[in-house]
mmCIF file of C-alpha atoms in Angstrom:
data_model
loop_
_atom_site.group_PDB
_atom_site.id
_atom_site.type_symbol
_atom_site.label_atom_id
_atom_site.label_comp_id
_atom_site.label_asym_id
_atom_site.label_seq_id
_atom_site.Cartn_x
_atom_site.Cartn_y
_atom_site.Cartn_z
ATOM 1 C CA MET N 241 74.426 87.963 60.885
ATOM 2 C CA ASN N 242 77.507 87.555 58.594
ATOM 3 C CA LYS N 243 77.290 86.008 54.936
ATOM 4 C CA THR N 244 77.635 82.364 55.929
ATOM 5 C CA GLN N 245 74.881 82.539 58.084
ATOM 6 C CA LYS N 246 72.625 84.095 55.401
ATOM 7 C CA ILE N 247 73.902 81.384 52.937
ATOM 8 C CA ILE N 248 72.692 78.959 55.282
ATOM 9 C CA ILE N 249 69.484 80.418 56.130
ATOM 10 C CA PHE N 250 68.688 81.154 52.378
ATOM 11 C CA GLY N 251 69.856 77.398 51.274
ATOM 12 C CA GLY N 252 67.731 75.767 53.880
ATOM 13 C CA GLY N 253 64.578 77.662 53.135
ATOM 14 C CA GLY N 254 64.787 76.764 49.440
ATOM 15 C CA ALA N 255 65.224 73.207 50.221
ATOM 16 C CA VAL N 256 62.125 73.274 52.230
ATOM 17 C CA LEU N 257 60.487 75.150 49.450
ATOM 18 C CA CYS N 258 61.701 72.346 47.117
ATOM 19 C CA LEU N 259 60.674 69.521 49.470
ATOM 20 C CA ILE N 260 57.244 71.135 49.868
ATOM 21 C CA ALA N 261 56.905 71.317 46.089
ATOM 22 C CA LEU N 262 57.843 67.819 45.615
ATOM 23 C CA VAL N 263 55.217 66.643 48.391
ATOM 24 C CA ILE N 264 52.668 68.634 46.485
ATOM 25 C CA ILE N 265 53.740 67.357 43.213
ATOM 26 C CA LEU N 266 53.837 63.524 44.695
ATOM 27 C CA ILE N 267 50.390 64.587 46.014
ATOM 28 C CA VAL N 268 49.041 65.539 42.724
ATOM 29 C CA ASN N 269 50.484 62.994 40.869
ATOM 30 C CA ASN N 270 48.850 60.182 43.430
ATOM 31 C CA ALA N 271 45.429 61.965 43.416
ATOM 32 C CA GLN N 272 45.905 61.734 39.500
ATOM 33 C CA ARG N 273 46.890 57.917 39.619
ATOM 34 C CA THR N 274 43.893 57.347 42.098
ATOM 35 C CA GLU N 275 41.409 58.802 39.887
ATOM 36 C CA GLN N 276 42.765 57.099 36.763
ATOM 37 C CA VAL N 277 42.514 53.673 38.543
ATOM 38 C CA ASN N 278 39.059 54.417 39.926
ATOM 39 C CA GLU N 279 38.063 55.539 36.228
ATOM 40 C CA ALA N 280 39.672 52.111 34.857
ATOM 41 C CA ARG N 281 37.784 50.169 37.293
ATOM 42 C CA ALA N 282 34.462 52.092 36.532
ATOM 43 C CA GLU N 283 35.145 51.084 32.771
ATOM 44 C CA MET N 284 35.896 47.721 33.373
ATOM 45 C CA GLU N 285 32.936 47.465 35.637
ATOM 46 C CA SER N 286 30.917 48.895 32.799
ATOM 47 C CA LEU N 287 32.451 46.349 30.632
ATOM 48 C CA ARG N 288 31.357 43.388 32.718
ATOM 49 C CA LEU N 289 28.149 44.814 33.265
ATOM 50 C CA ALA N 290 27.848 44.940 29.337
ATOM 51 C CA ASN N 291 29.146 41.445 28.731
ATOM 52 C CA ASP N 292 26.747 39.958 31.516
ATOM 53 C CA ARG N 293 23.881 42.360 29.969
ATOM 54 C CA LEU N 294 24.847 40.470 26.462
ATOM 55 C CA ALA N 295 25.337 36.978 27.670
ATOM 56 C CA LEU N 296 21.655 37.159 29.508
ATOM 57 C CA THR N 297 20.098 38.501 26.492
ATOM 58 C CA ASN N 298 21.560 35.872 24.284
ATOM 59 C CA GLU N 299 20.228 33.260 26.993
ATOM 60 C CA PHE N 300 16.976 35.218 26.885
ATOM 61 C CA ASN N 301 16.772 34.734 22.954
ATOM 62 C CA GLN N 302 17.675 30.904 23.031
ATOM 63 C CA LEU N 303 14.768 30.594 25.442
ATOM 64 C CA ASN N 304 12.575 32.213 23.099
ATOM 65 C CA ALA N 305 13.687 30.075 20.266
ATOM 66 C CA ASP N 306 13.428 26.787 22.559
ATOM 67 C CA PHE N 307 9.585 27.978 23.656
ATOM 68 C CA SER N 308 8.727 29.201 19.978
ATOM 69 C CA GLN N 309 9.955 25.721 18.338
ATOM 70 C CA TYR N 310 6.806 23.993 20.369
ATOM 71 C CA GLU N 311 4.483 26.881 20.252
ATOM 72 C CA ASP N 312 2.225 25.309 17.495
ATOM 73 C CA GLN N 313 1.629 22.719 20.163
ATOM 74 C CA GLN N 314 0.168 24.919 22.664
ATOM 75 C CA ILE N 315 -3.108 23.436 21.774
ATOM 76 C CA TYR N 316 -2.545 20.183 23.161
ATOM 77 C CA LEU N 317 -1.449 21.973 26.783
ATOM 78 C CA LYS N 318 -4.066 21.311 29.342
ATOM 79 C CA ASN N 319 -2.435 23.677 31.703
ATOM 80 C CA ASP N 320 -2.908 27.088 30.187
ATOM 81 C CA SER N 321 -1.439 28.844 32.888
ATOM 82 C CA LEU N 322 2.303 27.717 31.845
ATOM 83 C CA ILE N 323 1.748 30.237 28.780
ATOM 84 C CA GLN N 324 0.506 32.909 30.858
ATOM 85 C CA GLN N 325 3.687 32.792 33.185
ATOM 86 C CA TYR N 326 5.665 32.626 30.589
ATOM 87 C CA ASN N 327 4.183 35.706 28.729
ATOM 88 C CA GLU N 328 4.353 37.564 32.208
ATOM 89 C CA ALA N 329 7.965 36.425 32.959
ATOM 90 C CA ARG N 330 9.231 37.209 29.269
ATOM 91 C CA LEU N 331 7.471 40.814 29.432
ATOM 92 C CA LYS N 332 9.434 41.528 32.766
ATOM 93 C CA VAL N 333 12.643 40.578 30.919
ATOM 94 C CA GLU N 334 11.945 42.604 28.060
ATOM 95 C CA GLY N 335 11.229 45.662 30.349
ATOM 96 C CA LEU N 336 14.676 45.301 32.379
ATOM 97 C CA LEU N 337 16.380 45.060 29.112
ATOM 98 C CA ALA N 338 14.970 48.118 27.654
ATOM 99 C CA GLU N 339 15.805 50.032 30.540
ATOM 100 C CA LEU N 340 19.377 49.092 30.748
ATOM 101 C CA ASP N 341 19.288 50.184 26.761
ATOM 102 C CA GLU N 342 17.137 53.352 27.314
ATOM 103 C CA GLN N 343 18.413 54.745 30.690
ATOM 104 C CA LYS N 344 22.300 55.719 31.315
ATOM 105 C CA LYS N 345 22.369 55.133 34.748
ATOM 106 C CA ASN N 346 25.388 54.473 36.857
ATOM 107 C CA ASN N 347 27.176 51.049 37.588
ATOM 108 C CA ALA N 348 25.514 50.487 40.784
ATOM 109 C CA ALA N 349 21.919 51.212 39.287
ATOM 110 C CA ASN N 350 22.930 48.895 36.568
ATOM 111 C CA ARG N 351 24.416 46.367 38.494
ATOM 112 C CA LYS N 352 20.962 46.084 40.219
ATOM 113 C CA ARG N 353 19.185 45.848 36.914
ATOM 114 C CA ILE N 354 21.334 42.926 35.678
ATOM 115 C CA LYS N 355 20.766 41.366 39.479
ATOM 116 C CA GLU N 356 17.059 41.487 38.865
ATOM 117 C CA LEU N 357 17.510 40.695 35.342
ATOM 118 C CA GLU N 358 19.447 37.345 36.130
ATOM 119 C CA GLY N 359 16.895 36.510 38.526
ATOM 120 C CA GLU N 360 14.050 36.746 35.954
ATOM 121 C CA ILE N 361 15.841 34.840 33.430
ATOM 122 C CA ALA N 362 16.073 32.007 36.013
ATOM 123 C CA THR N 363 12.514 31.926 36.390
ATOM 124 C CA LEU N 364 11.838 31.945 32.913
ATOM 125 C CA LYS N 365 14.073 29.399 32.367
ATOM 126 C CA GLY N 366 12.261 27.150 34.807
ATOM 127 C CA ILE N 367 9.073 27.998 33.364
ATOM 128 C CA VAL N 368 10.225 26.957 29.774
ATOM 129 C CA LYS N 369 11.683 23.656 31.009
ATOM 130 C CA HIS N 370 8.525 22.797 32.709
ATOM 131 C CA TYR N 371 6.854 23.872 29.273
ATOM 132 C CA LEU N 372 9.264 21.613 27.278
ATOM 133 C CA GLU N 373 8.671 18.512 29.451
ATOM 134 C CA GLU N 374 5.009 19.043 29.248
ATOM 135 C CA ILE N 375 5.137 19.223 25.602
ATOM 136 C CA ARG N 376 7.545 16.220 25.453
ATOM 137 C CA ARG N 377 5.136 14.264 27.910
ATOM 138 C CA LEU N 378 2.221 14.989 25.735
ATOM 139 C CA GLY N 379 4.180 14.117 22.750
ATOM 140 C CA GLU N 380 4.873 10.656 24.222
ATOM 141 C CA GLU N 381 1.353 10.392 25.110
ATOM 142 C CA ASN N 382 -0.039 11.297 21.564
ATOM 143 C CA GLU N 383 2.403 8.920 20.092
ATOM 144 C CA GLY N 384 0.908 6.122 22.399
ATOM 145 C CA LEU N 385 -2.200 7.262 21.535
ATOM 146 C CA ARG N 386 -1.366 7.384 17.581
ATOM 147 C CA GLN N 387 -0.044 3.849 18.202
ATOM 148 C CA GLU N 388 -3.287 2.792 19.808
ATOM 149 C CA ILE N 389 -5.401 3.987 17.138
ATOM 150 C CA ALA N 390 -3.312 2.327 14.760
ATOM 151 C CA GLN N 391 -3.711 -1.016 16.312
ATOM 152 C CA VAL N 392 -7.384 -0.495 16.677
ATOM 153 C CA ASN N 393 -7.542 0.589 12.882
ATOM 154 C CA GLU N 394 -5.933 -2.204 11.937
ATOM 155 C CA LYS N 395 -8.012 -4.691 14.064
ATOM 156 C CA ASN N 396 -11.068 -2.944 12.537
ATOM 157 C CA GLU N 397 -9.739 -3.280 8.942
ATOM 158 C CA LYS N 398 -9.279 -7.012 10.124
ATOM 159 C CA LEU N 399 -12.510 -7.335 11.451
ATOM 160 C CA THR N 400 -14.010 -5.752 8.594
ATOM 161 C CA SER N 401 -12.374 -7.716 6.069
ATOM 162 C CA GLN N 402 -13.187 -10.844 8.038
ATOM 163 C CA VAL N 403 -17.074 -9.531 8.086
ATOM 164 C CA THR N 404 -16.847 -8.795 4.292
ATOM 165 C CA GLN N 405 -15.635 -12.420 3.742
ATOM 166 C CA ALA N 406 -18.228 -13.794 5.556
ATOM 167 C CA THR N 407 -20.649 -12.119 4.115
ATOM 168 C CA THR N 408 -19.501 -12.736 0.560
ATOM 169 C CA GLN N 409 -19.425 -16.253 1.672
ATOM 170 C CA ASN N 410 -22.919 -16.396 2.867
ATOM 171 C CA ARG N 411 -24.015 -14.549 -0.156
ATOM 172 C CA GLU N 412 -22.415 -17.384 -2.097
ATOM 173 C CA LEU N 413 -23.616 -20.257 0.164
ATOM 174 C CA THR N 414 -26.980 -18.406 -0.273
ATOM 175 C CA GLN N 415 -26.440 -18.130 -4.056
ATOM 176 C CA THR N 416 -25.363 -22.000 -4.353
ATOM 177 C CA VAL N 417 -28.548 -23.087 -2.260
ATOM 178 C CA LYS N 418 -30.706 -20.894 -4.420
ATOM 179 C CA LEU N 419 -29.087 -22.694 -7.526
ATOM 180 C CA ALA N 420 -29.171 -25.808 -5.980
ATOM 181 C CA LYS N 421 -33.035 -25.430 -5.701
ATOM 182 C CA LYS N 422 -33.242 -24.224 -9.344
ATOM 183 C CA LEU N 423 -34.844 -26.789 -11.784
ATOM 184 C CA ASN N 424 -32.745 -28.004 -14.484
ATOM 185 C CA ILE N 425 -34.353 -28.733 -17.947
ATOM 186 C CA THR N 426 -32.986 -30.838 -20.927
ATOM 187 C CA GLY N 427 -34.007 -31.586 -24.609
ATOM 188 C CA LEU N 428 -35.623 -28.028 -25.163
ATOM 189 C CA SER N 429 -37.223 -28.171 -28.622
ATOM 190 C CA PHE N 430 -39.478 -26.084 -30.595
ATOM 191 C CA GLN N 431 -41.720 -27.047 -33.408
ATOM 192 C CA ALA N 432 -44.421 -25.596 -35.729
ATOM 193 C CA TYR N 433 -47.677 -27.292 -36.364
ATOM 194 C CA ASN N 434 -50.009 -27.122 -39.147
ATOM 195 C CA LYS N 435 -54.021 -26.931 -38.635
ATOM 196 C CA LYS N 436 -53.889 -31.127 -38.669
ATOM 197 C CA GLY N 437 -51.419 -31.118 -35.736
ATOM 198 C CA LYS N 438 -48.957 -32.516 -37.780
ATOM 199 C CA VAL N 439 -45.105 -30.949 -37.746
ATOM 200 C CA GLU N 440 -44.902 -28.201 -40.157
ATOM 201 C CA LYS N 441 -41.438 -27.399 -41.637
ATOM 202 C CA ASN N 442 -42.791 -24.044 -43.297
ATOM 203 C CA ILE N 443 -43.200 -21.446 -40.474
ATOM 204 C CA THR N 444 -45.665 -19.351 -42.723
ATOM 205 C CA LYS N 445 -48.015 -22.173 -43.029
ATOM 206 C CA ALA N 446 -48.013 -22.948 -38.759
ATOM 207 C CA LYS N 447 -51.186 -22.786 -36.742
ATOM 208 C CA GLN N 448 -49.900 -23.450 -33.835
ATOM 209 C CA LEU N 449 -46.263 -23.395 -32.084
ATOM 210 C CA GLY N 450 -44.602 -25.973 -29.381
ATOM 211 C CA VAL N 451 -42.237 -25.829 -26.844
ATOM 212 C CA SER N 452 -41.123 -29.175 -25.198
ATOM 213 C CA PHE N 453 -38.476 -30.241 -22.418
ATOM 214 C CA ILE N 454 -37.395 -32.436 -19.544
ATOM 215 C CA VAL N 455 -37.527 -31.209 -16.118
ATOM 216 C CA SER N 456 -34.585 -33.336 -14.504
ATOM 217 C CA PRO N 457 -34.867 -34.590 -10.956
ATOM 218 C CA ASN N 458 -33.510 -32.452 -7.926
ATOM 219 C CA ASN N 459 -34.159 -33.505 -4.610
ATOM 220 C CA THR N 460 -33.347 -30.042 -3.455
ATOM 221 C CA ALA N 461 -35.735 -28.406 -5.426
ATOM 222 C CA SER N 462 -39.245 -27.719 -3.548
ATOM 223 C CA ALA N 463 -41.771 -30.318 -5.131
ATOM 224 C CA GLY N 464 -45.454 -29.009 -5.913
ATOM 225 C CA MET N 465 -47.195 -27.132 -8.338
ATOM 226 C CA LYS N 466 -44.973 -25.571 -11.051
ATOM 227 C CA ASP N 467 -45.664 -22.493 -13.323
ATOM 228 C CA PHE N 468 -43.707 -22.939 -16.588
ATOM 229 C CA PHE N 469 -43.646 -19.585 -18.330
ATOM 230 C CA ILE N 470 -42.821 -19.613 -22.266
ATOM 231 C CA ARG N 471 -41.603 -16.789 -24.178
ATOM 232 C CA ILE N 472 -41.187 -16.868 -27.971
ATOM 233 C CA LEU N 473 -39.236 -13.995 -29.843
ATOM 234 C CA THR N 474 -39.475 -13.564 -33.684
ATOM 235 C CA PRO N 475 -36.662 -12.786 -35.638
ATOM 236 C CA GLU N 476 -37.908 -9.078 -35.522
ATOM 237 C CA GLY N 477 -37.497 -9.293 -31.618
ATOM 238 C CA VAL N 478 -41.337 -9.091 -31.211
ATOM 239 C CA LEU N 479 -42.645 -11.222 -28.214
ATOM 240 C CA LEU N 480 -45.588 -13.556 -29.389
ATOM 241 C CA GLY N 481 -47.701 -12.320 -26.691
ATOM 242 C CA GLY N 482 -51.236 -13.604 -25.098
ATOM 243 C CA GLY N 483 -49.913 -15.031 -21.771
ATOM 244 C CA GLU N 484 -49.729 -14.073 -18.519
ATOM 245 C CA ASN N 485 -47.147 -12.031 -16.792
ATOM 246 C CA PHE N 486 -44.722 -13.311 -14.043
ATOM 247 C CA GLU N 487 -42.442 -11.644 -11.323
ATOM 248 C CA MET N 488 -38.389 -12.151 -11.573
ATOM 249 C CA ASP N 489 -36.113 -9.997 -9.809
ATOM 250 C CA GLY N 490 -38.896 -7.443 -8.761
ATOM 251 C CA ALA N 491 -39.878 -6.966 -12.573
ATOM 252 C CA SER N 492 -43.055 -8.049 -14.122
ATOM 253 C CA ILE N 493 -42.190 -9.965 -17.211
ATOM 254 C CA ALA N 494 -44.764 -10.677 -20.294
ATOM 255 C CA ALA N 495 -45.159 -14.401 -21.413
ATOM 256 C CA THR N 496 -46.072 -15.988 -24.481
ATOM 257 C CA ALA N 497 -47.847 -18.639 -22.633
ATOM 258 C CA LYS N 498 -47.978 -20.779 -19.368
ATOM 259 C CA ARG N 499 -48.304 -24.541 -18.364
ATOM 260 C CA GLN N 500 -49.119 -25.328 -14.628
ATOM 261 C CA MET N 501 -47.680 -28.768 -13.728
ATOM 262 C CA GLU N 502 -46.967 -30.835 -10.770
ATOM 263 C CA TYR N 503 -43.231 -31.683 -9.896
ATOM 264 C CA ALA N 504 -42.424 -34.577 -7.595
ATOM 265 C CA ASN N 505 -38.865 -34.221 -7.663
ATOM 266 C CA GLU N 506 -38.731 -36.546 -10.482
ATOM 267 C CA GLU N 507 -38.167 -36.436 -14.041
ATOM 268 C CA LEU N 508 -40.994 -34.494 -15.838
ATOM 269 C CA SER N 509 -41.888 -33.859 -19.568
ATOM 270 C CA VAL N 510 -43.295 -30.495 -20.151
ATOM 271 C CA SER N 511 -45.083 -29.336 -23.217
ATOM 272 C CA VAL N 512 -46.455 -25.863 -23.951
ATOM 273 C CA TYR N 513 -48.451 -24.642 -27.154
ATOM 274 C CA TRP N 514 -49.265 -21.175 -28.412
ATOM 275 C CA ASP N 515 -52.112 -21.057 -31.048
ATOM 276 C CA VAL N 516 -50.752 -18.669 -33.920
ATOM 277 C CA ASN N 517 -53.355 -15.682 -34.804
ATOM 278 C CA ALA N 518 -50.983 -14.230 -37.690
ATOM 279 C CA THR N 519 -48.696 -15.040 -40.245
ATOM 280 C CA LEU N 520 -45.081 -15.824 -38.890
ATOM 281 C CA THR N 521 -41.769 -15.053 -40.765
ATOM 282 C CA PRO N 522 -39.098 -17.234 -41.393
ATOM 283 C CA GLY N 523 -35.676 -16.742 -39.404
ATOM 284 C CA ASP N 524 -34.167 -17.186 -36.047
ATOM 285 C CA TYR N 525 -36.513 -17.677 -33.089
ATOM 286 C CA THR N 526 -35.609 -17.174 -29.454
ATOM 287 C CA VAL N 527 -37.522 -19.408 -26.939
ATOM 288 C CA GLU N 528 -36.917 -18.947 -23.048
ATOM 289 C CA VAL N 529 -38.146 -21.139 -20.418
ATOM 290 C CA PHE N 530 -38.725 -19.597 -16.851
ATOM 291 C CA ALA N 531 -40.048 -21.445 -13.482
ATOM 292 C CA ASP N 532 -39.675 -20.161 -9.845
ATOM 293 C CA GLY N 533 -38.124 -16.926 -10.600
ATOM 294 C CA TYR N 534 -35.403 -18.480 -12.677
ATOM 295 C CA ARG N 535 -34.584 -18.539 -16.301
ATOM 296 C CA LEU N 536 -34.025 -22.277 -17.059
ATOM 297 C CA ALA N 537 -33.013 -22.034 -20.775
ATOM 298 C CA SER N 538 -32.657 -19.633 -23.610
ATOM 299 C CA ARG N 539 -32.191 -21.041 -27.205
ATOM 300 C CA HIS N 540 -32.199 -19.802 -30.866
ATOM 301 C CA PHE N 541 -34.116 -21.863 -33.490
ATOM 302 C CA THR N 542 -34.176 -21.208 -37.267
ATOM 303 C CA MET N 543 -37.415 -21.634 -38.888
ATOM 304 C CA LYS N 544 -37.572 -21.954 -42.545
ATOM 305 C CA LYS N 545 -40.202 -21.154 -45.471
#
């Protein structure tokens, strides 16, 4: 083998070695790039899954907020199964979120959990939607009931007012009728008499007291025998007693004297006398006249010594 052949052989072998080395380098570089690409893809998948988890978590929190907004109105729900369904779905979602937080699984496992989470949140969303629709429907029904109750109360108030007004009018009418039947008297006088039956100006010498008045005609009043009761009070406020008691407004009242006379709806003169049994004092005497449960008159008379 000459020198030239040796050079060719060794040169070709070196070239082959260089080519082999280049191929090996390319293969290694390609494997590294493939691994980097896979790692980048895995990282991107992890980020996407994390983003999906965050979005689902936010959606879950919003559903809880929507539910909690009307939670105090649960007592109005007739369908309690909605609450039970919501609580069951909420617990499943919370369990899946906890698994994603606590267990470091591969992307495939996490992707499976995310898929399950999407399904459970979709179920939860449907339950919350139905729940809110029920709450709103009940709210509208309650508002309608409140309006009906308000209208009924308004009608009852008007009716009560009308009844009260009618009762007042009836009471006033009854009182008017009673007053119309009441006897009216005029010319009330009070005199003191001495032992000779003459008018006595000195009250200390009085042996008899007389009260006189005229009953006016009244066709509304009932005719028949009437008991006229006289009350005489001294200046000291002491009732000159001795007469019968009479009833008035459910109370028994003592009288000084009584006179019974027949009333025929025409003018009637009445005189009632009371015998003095002690020395009277000068001053203002009060004279009252009663009949049929009414006080017909009350007047003060000054009697001098």
